[in-house]
Amino acid sequence: MKPWTTRSRRTLLDLSPWLSVEQRVVELPDGRVIEDWPWVESREFANVVAITERGLFLLFRQTKYAVQGTTLGPVGGYLDPGEAPLDAARRELLEETGYEAAEWTSLGRYVVDGNRGCGVGHLYLARDARKVEEPNADDLEEQELVLLTREEVEEALLAGGLEVLSWAAALALALVALDRT
C-alpha cells in the first residue's frame, strides 16, 4: 500500500502553541485529488501509567473541561518544544505526583485520529515509583491523587471510569504489558 501525498496546505486557524487547523490538498495512491482535506495539528503529549513499589496505580480523580463530572486519569501532559517524549513523561510524573520511577516501558506512539491528525500521544508504563518530593503541578483542573489496586483499575476501566480515550488506552496497554512480564 502507498501513503497519501500532501500537495499543499493552508492554515485556516492558528491558536499556537495549542492547536492549528489546516485545509490540505491530498493525492490518493490511485491519483485522485481531494482539494479540501481538513487537518488538525495539536501538541504531542505523554501519558504515564505509574505503579508504586507496593504495586498500587497512581491515578488522579479529576475534572477536565471536555468531561462531564469527574473522571480517573493517569499522569500526563504536553511535550515542551524539543523535549524527548520519555523526558516529558518523567518530568510530568515528578511534577504532578512527586514520584520518580525506576523502570520505564514505552507502550507506543499513537496518532490521535488516523485521518485528521489531532496530535500524537506517547504512552508509558512506569514501575517501582516512589515519592521523592512534593508535587509541583500547574494544572488548571482540580485533581486528587489516588492509589488504586489493579482490581480497582480494571473495574474502573471496564465501567467507563476513564473518560479520555488516550487514558483508557494507556491503562489497557499497561495491563497487557504487566501480564507479559
Coordinates of N, CA and C in Angstrom, one line a residue:
M1 N 0.8 -1.2 0.0 CA 0.0 0.0 0.0 C 0.9 1.2 0.0
K2 N 0.4 2.3 -0.7 CA 1.1 3.5 -0.8 C 0.5 4.6 0.1
P3 N 1.2 5.5 0.7 CA 0.7 6.6 1.5 C 0.1 7.7 0.6
W4 N -0.8 8.4 1.3 CA -1.3 9.6 0.6 C -0.2 10.7 0.5
T5 N -0.3 11.6 -0.4 CA 0.7 12.6 -0.6 C 0.0 14.0 -0.3
T6 N 0.7 14.8 0.5 CA 0.2 16.2 0.7 C 0.8 17.1 -0.4
R7 N -0.1 17.6 -1.2 CA 0.3 18.5 -2.3 C 0.5 20.0 -1.8
S8 N -0.4 20.4 -0.9 CA -0.3 21.7 -0.4 C -1.1 21.8 0.9
R9 N -0.9 22.9 1.7 CA -1.6 23.1 2.9 C -1.8 24.6 3.1
R10 N -2.9 24.9 3.7 CA -3.2 26.3 4.1 C -3.8 26.3 5.5
T11 N -3.2 27.2 6.3 CA -3.7 27.3 7.7 C -5.0 28.1 7.7
L12 N -6.0 27.6 8.3 CA -7.3 28.2 8.5 C -7.4 28.9 9.8
L13 N -6.8 28.3 10.8 CA -6.9 28.8 12.2 C -5.6 28.5 12.9
D14 N -5.0 29.5 13.5 CA -3.7 29.3 14.3 C -3.9 29.7 15.7
L15 N -4.0 28.8 16.6 CA -4.0 29.1 18.0 C -2.8 28.5 18.7
S16 N -1.6 28.8 18.1 CA -0.4 28.3 18.6 C -0.2 28.7 20.1
P17 N 0.4 27.9 20.9 CA 1.0 26.6 20.6 C 0.1 25.4 20.7
W18 N -1.2 25.6 20.9 CA -2.1 24.6 21.3 C -2.7 23.8 20.1
L19 N -3.1 24.6 19.1 CA -3.9 24.0 18.0 C -3.8 24.8 16.7
S20 N -3.8 24.1 15.6 CA -4.0 24.8 14.3 C -4.8 23.9 13.4
V21 N -5.6 24.5 12.6 CA -6.4 23.8 11.6 C -6.0 24.1 10.2
E22 N -5.8 23.1 9.4 CA -5.3 23.3 8.0 C -6.3 22.8 7.1
Q23 N -6.3 23.3 5.9 CA -7.0 22.7 4.7 C -5.9 22.2 3.8
R24 N -5.9 20.9 3.5 CA -4.9 20.3 2.7 C -5.4 19.8 1.4
V25 N -4.6 19.9 0.4 CA -4.8 19.2 -0.9 C -4.0 17.9 -0.9
V26 N -4.7 16.8 -0.9 CA -4.0 15.5 -0.8 C -4.3 14.6 -2.1
E27 N -3.3 13.9 -2.4 CA -3.4 13.0 -3.6 C -3.4 11.5 -3.1
L28 N -4.4 10.8 -3.5 CA -4.5 9.4 -3.1 C -3.6 8.5 -4.0
P29 N -3.3 7.3 -3.5 CA -2.4 6.5 -4.3 C -2.9 6.2 -5.7
D30 N -4.2 6.2 -5.9 CA -4.8 6.0 -7.3 C -4.8 7.2 -8.2
G31 N -4.3 8.3 -7.7 CA -4.2 9.6 -8.4 C -5.3 10.6 -8.2
R32 N -6.4 10.1 -7.5 CA -7.5 11.1 -7.2 C -6.9 12.2 -6.3
V33 N -7.5 13.4 -6.4 CA -7.0 14.5 -5.6 C -8.2 15.0 -4.8
I34 N -8.0 15.2 -3.5 CA -9.0 15.8 -2.6 C -8.5 17.2 -2.3
E35 N -9.3 18.2 -2.7 CA -8.9 19.6 -2.6 C -9.1 20.2 -1.2
D36 N -9.9 19.6 -0.4 CA -10.3 20.3 0.9 C -10.2 19.3 2.1
W37 N -9.1 18.7 2.3 CA -9.0 17.7 3.4 C -8.6 18.5 4.7
P38 N -9.5 18.4 5.7 CA -9.2 19.1 7.0 C -8.2 18.3 7.8
W39 N -7.3 19.1 8.4 CA -6.2 18.5 9.2 C -6.1 19.4 10.5
V40 N -5.9 18.7 11.6 CA -5.8 19.4 12.9 C -4.4 19.1 13.5
E41 N -3.6 20.1 13.8 CA -2.3 20.0 14.4 C -2.5 20.3 15.9
S42 N -2.0 19.4 16.8 CA -2.1 19.7 18.2 C -0.8 19.2 18.8
R43 N -0.4 19.7 20.0 CA 0.9 19.4 20.6 C 0.9 17.9 20.9
E44 N 2.1 17.3 20.9 CA 2.3 16.0 21.3 C 2.2 15.9 22.8
F45 N 1.8 14.8 23.3 CA 1.7 14.6 24.7 C 2.2 13.2 25.2
A46 N 2.4 13.1 26.5 CA 2.8 11.9 27.1 C 1.8 11.5 28.2
N47 N 1.4 10.2 28.3 CA 0.6 9.7 29.4 C 1.4 8.6 30.1
V48 N 1.4 8.6 31.4 CA 2.2 7.7 32.2 C 1.3 6.9 33.1
V49 N 1.3 5.6 33.0 CA 0.6 4.7 33.9 C 1.7 4.3 34.9
A50 N 1.7 4.9 36.1 CA 2.7 4.7 37.1 C 2.2 3.7 38.2
I51 N 3.1 2.8 38.6 CA 2.8 1.8 39.6 C 3.9 2.0 40.7
T52 N 3.4 2.0 41.9 CA 4.4 2.2 43.1 C 5.1 0.9 43.3
E53 N 6.1 1.0 44.2 CA 6.9 -0.1 44.7 C 6.0 -1.1 45.3
R54 N 4.8 -0.7 45.9 CA 3.9 -1.6 46.6 C 2.9 -2.2 45.6
G55 N 3.0 -1.8 44.3 CA 2.0 -2.4 43.3 C 0.7 -1.6 43.1
L56 N 0.7 -0.4 43.7 CA -0.5 0.4 43.5 C -0.4 1.4 42.3
F57 N -1.5 1.6 41.6 CA -1.5 2.5 40.5 C -1.8 3.9 41.0
L58 N -0.9 4.9 40.5 CA -1.1 6.3 40.7 C -2.0 6.9 39.7
L59 N -3.2 7.3 40.1 CA -4.1 7.9 39.2 C -4.7 9.2 39.8
F60 N -5.3 10.0 39.0 CA -6.0 11.2 39.5 C -7.5 11.0 39.4
R61 N -8.2 11.5 40.4 CA -9.6 11.7 40.2 C -9.6 13.2 40.0
Q62 N -10.3 13.6 38.8 CA -10.1 15.0 38.4 C -11.3 15.4 37.5
T63 N -11.3 16.7 37.2 CA -12.2 17.3 36.3 C -11.4 17.7 35.0
K64 N -12.1 17.6 33.9 CA -11.5 18.1 32.6 C -12.6 18.8 31.9
Y65 N -12.3 19.9 31.2 CA -13.3 20.7 30.5 C -14.2 19.9 29.6
A66 N -13.7 18.9 28.9 CA -14.5 18.2 27.9 C -15.2 17.0 28.6
V67 N -15.1 16.8 29.9 CA -15.7 15.7 30.5 C -16.7 16.2 31.5
Q68 N -17.9 15.6 31.5 CA -18.9 15.9 32.5 C -18.6 15.3 33.8
G69 N -18.5 16.0 34.9 CA -18.3 15.4 36.2 C -16.8 15.1 36.3
T70 N -16.5 14.1 37.2 CA -15.1 13.7 37.4 C -14.8 12.4 36.7
T71 N -13.5 12.2 36.5 CA -13.0 11.0 35.8 C -11.7 10.6 36.4
L72 N -11.3 9.4 36.2 CA -10.0 8.9 36.6 C -9.1 9.1 35.4
G73 N -7.8 9.4 35.7 CA -6.8 9.6 34.6 C -5.4 9.4 35.1
P74 N -4.5 9.0 34.2 CA -3.1 8.8 34.6 C -2.4 10.2 34.6
V75 N -1.1 10.2 34.9 CA -0.3 11.3 34.8 C -0.1 11.6 33.3
G76 N 0.0 12.9 33.0 CA 0.2 13.3 31.6 C 0.3 14.7 31.4
G77 N 0.8 15.0 30.2 CA 1.0 16.4 29.8 C 1.7 16.6 28.5
Y78 N 1.8 17.8 28.0 CA 2.3 18.1 26.7 C 3.8 18.1 26.8
L79 N 4.4 17.7 25.6 CA 5.9 17.8 25.5 C 6.2 19.3 25.3
D80 N 7.3 19.7 25.9 CA 7.8 21.1 25.6 C 8.6 21.0 24.3
P81 N 8.7 22.2 23.6 CA 9.4 22.2 22.3 C 10.8 21.6 22.5
G82 N 11.1 20.6 21.6 CA 12.4 20.0 21.6 C 12.6 18.9 22.6
E83 N 11.6 18.7 23.4 CA 11.7 17.7 24.5 C 11.4 16.3 24.0
A84 N 12.2 15.3 24.4 CA 12.0 13.9 24.1 C 10.8 13.4 24.8
P85 N 10.0 12.5 24.2 CA 8.8 12.0 24.9 C 9.1 11.4 26.3
L86 N 10.1 10.6 26.4 CA 10.4 10.0 27.7 C 10.8 11.0 28.7
D87 N 11.5 12.0 28.3 CA 11.9 13.1 29.2 C 10.6 13.8 29.7
A88 N 9.7 14.0 28.8 CA 8.4 14.7 29.2 C 7.7 13.8 30.2
A89 N 7.6 12.5 29.9 CA 6.9 11.6 30.8 C 7.5 11.6 32.2
R90 N 8.8 11.6 32.3 CA 9.5 11.6 33.6 C 9.2 12.9 34.3
R91 N 9.3 14.0 33.6 CA 9.0 15.4 34.1 C 7.6 15.5 34.7
E92 N 6.7 15.0 33.9 CA 5.3 15.1 34.3 C 5.0 14.3 35.5
L93 N 5.6 13.0 35.6 CA 5.4 12.2 36.8 C 5.9 12.9 38.0
L94 N 7.1 13.5 37.9 CA 7.6 14.2 39.1 C 6.8 15.4 39.5
E95 N 6.5 16.3 38.5 CA 5.8 17.5 38.7 C 4.4 17.2 39.3
E96 N 3.7 16.3 38.7 CA 2.3 16.1 39.1 C 2.1 15.3 40.4
T97 N 3.1 14.4 40.7 CA 2.9 13.5 41.8 C 4.0 13.5 42.8
G98 N 5.2 14.0 42.5 CA 6.3 14.0 43.3 C 7.0 12.6 43.3
Y99 N 6.6 11.7 42.4 CA 7.2 10.4 42.3 C 8.2 10.3 41.2
E100 N 9.2 9.4 41.4 CA 10.1 9.0 40.3 C 10.0 7.5 40.2
A101 N 10.3 7.0 39.0 CA 10.1 5.6 38.7 C 11.5 5.0 38.3
A102 N 11.7 3.8 38.7 CA 13.0 3.1 38.4 C 13.0 2.4 37.0
E103 N 11.8 2.0 36.6 CA 11.7 1.2 35.4 C 10.7 1.8 34.4
W104 N 11.0 2.1 33.2 CA 10.2 2.7 32.2 C 10.0 1.8 31.0
T105 N 8.8 1.6 30.5 CA 8.5 0.9 29.3 C 7.6 1.7 28.4
S106 N 8.1 1.8 27.2 CA 7.2 2.5 26.2 C 6.1 1.6 25.8
L107 N 4.9 2.2 25.8 CA 3.7 1.5 25.4 C 3.3 1.9 23.9
G108 N 4.1 2.7 23.3 CA 3.9 3.1 22.0 C 3.7 4.6 21.7
R109 N 3.7 4.9 20.4 CA 3.5 6.2 19.9 C 2.2 6.1 19.0
Y110 N 1.2 7.0 19.3 CA -0.1 6.8 18.7 C -0.6 8.2 18.1
V111 N -1.1 8.1 16.9 CA -1.7 9.3 16.3 C -3.2 9.3 16.9
V112 N -3.7 10.5 17.3 CA -5.0 10.5 17.9 C -6.1 10.2 16.9
D113 N -6.0 10.7 15.7 CA -7.1 10.5 14.7 C -6.3 10.2 13.4
G114 N -6.5 8.9 12.9 CA -5.8 8.5 11.7 C -6.0 9.2 10.5
N115 N -7.1 10.0 10.4 CA -7.4 10.7 9.2 C -7.3 12.2 9.3
R116 N -7.3 12.7 10.5 CA -7.3 14.2 10.7 C -6.2 14.7 11.6
G117 N -5.3 13.7 12.0 CA -4.2 14.1 12.9 C -4.5 14.3 14.3
C118 N -4.8 15.5 14.7 CA -5.2 15.8 16.1 C -4.1 15.5 17.2
G119 N -2.9 15.4 16.8 CA -1.8 15.2 17.8 C -1.3 13.8 17.8
V120 N -0.3 13.6 18.6 CA 0.4 12.3 18.8 C 0.6 12.1 20.3
G121 N 0.2 10.9 20.8 CA 0.4 10.6 22.2 C 1.5 9.5 22.3
H122 N 2.3 9.7 23.4 CA 3.4 8.8 23.7 C 3.0 8.2 25.1
L123 N 2.8 6.9 25.1 CA 2.3 6.2 26.3 C 3.4 5.4 27.0
Y124 N 3.4 5.5 28.3 CA 4.4 4.8 29.1 C 3.9 4.1 30.3
L125 N 4.6 3.0 30.7 CA 4.4 2.3 31.9 C 5.6 2.6 32.8
A126 N 5.4 3.1 34.0 CA 6.5 3.5 34.9 C 6.3 2.6 36.2
R127 N 7.3 1.7 36.4 CA 7.2 0.8 37.6 C 8.1 1.2 38.7
D128 N 7.8 0.7 39.9 CA 8.6 0.9 41.1 C 8.7 2.4 41.4
A129 N 7.6 3.1 41.2 CA 7.6 4.5 41.5 C 7.6 4.7 43.0
R130 N 8.4 5.8 43.4 CA 8.5 6.1 44.8 C 8.5 7.6 45.0
K131 N 7.9 8.1 46.1 CA 7.7 9.5 46.3 C 9.1 10.1 46.7
V132 N 9.5 11.2 46.0 CA 10.8 11.8 46.4 C 10.7 13.3 46.7
E133 N 9.5 13.8 46.4 CA 9.3 15.2 46.8 C 7.8 15.5 46.7
E134 N 7.4 16.7 47.1 CA 6.0 17.2 47.0 C 5.7 17.5 45.5
P135 N 4.5 17.3 45.1 CA 4.1 17.7 43.7 C 4.3 19.2 43.5
N136 N 4.5 19.5 42.2 CA 4.6 20.9 41.8 C 3.9 21.1 40.5
A137 N 2.6 20.7 40.5 CA 1.8 20.8 39.2 C 1.2 22.2 39.0
D138 N 1.0 22.5 37.8 CA 0.4 23.8 37.5 C -0.9 23.6 36.7
D139 N -1.5 22.4 36.9 CA -2.7 22.1 36.1 C -3.9 23.0 36.5
L140 N -4.7 23.2 35.5 CA -5.8 24.2 35.6 C -7.0 23.5 36.3
E141 N -7.2 22.2 36.1 CA -8.3 21.4 36.7 C -8.0 21.0 38.1
E142 N -9.1 20.8 38.8 CA -8.9 20.2 40.2 C -8.5 18.7 40.0
Q143 N -7.6 18.2 40.8 CA -7.3 16.8 40.8 C -6.9 16.3 42.2
E144 N -7.2 15.0 42.4 CA -6.8 14.4 43.7 C -6.0 13.1 43.3
L145 N -4.8 12.9 43.8 CA -4.1 11.7 43.6 C -4.7 10.6 44.4
V146 N -4.9 9.5 43.7 CA -5.5 8.3 44.4 C -4.6 7.1 44.1
L147 N -4.5 6.2 45.0 CA -3.7 5.0 44.8 C -4.7 3.8 44.7
L148 N -4.7 3.1 43.6 CA -5.7 2.0 43.4 C -5.0 0.7 43.1
T149 N -5.7 -0.4 43.5 CA -5.2 -1.7 43.2 C -5.4 -2.0 41.8
R150 N -4.8 -3.0 41.3 CA -5.0 -3.5 39.9 C -6.5 -3.8 39.7
E151 N -7.1 -4.5 40.6 CA -8.5 -4.8 40.5 C -9.4 -3.6 40.4
E152 N -9.1 -2.6 41.2 CA -9.9 -1.3 41.1 C -9.7 -0.6 39.8
V153 N -8.5 -0.7 39.3 CA -8.2 -0.1 38.0 C -9.0 -0.8 36.9
E154 N -8.9 -2.1 36.9 CA -9.6 -2.9 35.9 C -11.1 -2.6 35.9
E155 N -11.7 -2.5 37.1 CA -13.1 -2.2 37.3 C -13.5 -0.9 36.7
A156 N -12.6 0.1 37.1 CA -12.9 1.5 36.6 C -12.8 1.5 35.1
L157 N -11.8 0.9 34.5 CA -11.6 0.9 33.1 C -12.8 0.3 32.4
L158 N -13.3 -0.9 32.8 CA -14.4 -1.6 32.2 C -15.7 -0.8 32.4
A159 N -15.8 0.0 33.5 CA -17.0 0.7 33.8 C -17.1 2.1 33.1
G160 N -16.0 2.4 32.3 CA -16.0 3.7 31.7 C -15.6 4.8 32.6
G161 N -14.8 4.5 33.7 CA -14.4 5.5 34.6 C -13.2 6.4 34.2
L162 N -12.7 6.0 33.0 CA -11.6 6.9 32.4 C -12.2 7.4 31.1
E163 N -12.6 8.6 31.1 CA -13.4 9.2 30.0 C -12.6 9.9 28.9
V164 N -11.3 9.7 28.9 CA -10.5 10.2 27.9 C -9.8 9.0 27.2
L165 N -10.0 9.0 25.9 CA -9.6 7.8 25.1 C -8.1 7.4 25.3
S166 N -7.2 8.4 25.3 CA -5.8 8.1 25.4 C -5.5 7.5 26.8
W167 N -6.2 8.0 27.8 CA -6.1 7.5 29.2 C -6.5 6.0 29.3
A168 N -7.7 5.7 28.7 CA -8.2 4.3 28.7 C -7.2 3.4 28.0
A169 N -6.7 3.9 26.8 CA -5.8 3.1 26.0 C -4.5 2.8 26.8
A170 N -4.0 3.9 27.5 CA -2.7 3.7 28.2 C -2.9 2.7 29.3
L171 N -4.0 2.7 30.0 CA -4.2 1.8 31.1 C -4.4 0.4 30.6
A172 N -5.1 0.2 29.5 CA -5.3 -1.1 28.9 C -4.0 -1.7 28.4
L173 N -3.2 -0.9 27.8 CA -1.9 -1.3 27.3 C -1.0 -1.7 28.4
A174 N -1.0 -0.9 29.5 CA -0.2 -1.2 30.7 C -0.6 -2.5 31.3
L175 N -1.9 -2.8 31.4 CA -2.3 -4.1 31.9 C -1.8 -5.2 31.1
V176 N -1.9 -5.1 29.8 CA -1.4 -6.1 28.9 C 0.1 -6.3 29.1
A177 N 0.8 -5.2 29.2 CA 2.3 -5.3 29.3 C 2.6 -5.9 30.7
L178 N 1.9 -5.6 31.7 CA 2.2 -6.3 33.0 C 1.9 -7.8 33.0
D179 N 1.0 -8.2 32.2 CA 0.7 -9.6 32.1 C 1.7 -10.4 31.3
R180 N 2.5 -9.7 30.5 CA 3.6 -10.3 29.7 C 4.9 -10.4 30.4
T181 N 5.0 -9.8 31.6 CA 6.3 -9.8 32.3 C 6.3 -10.7 33.5

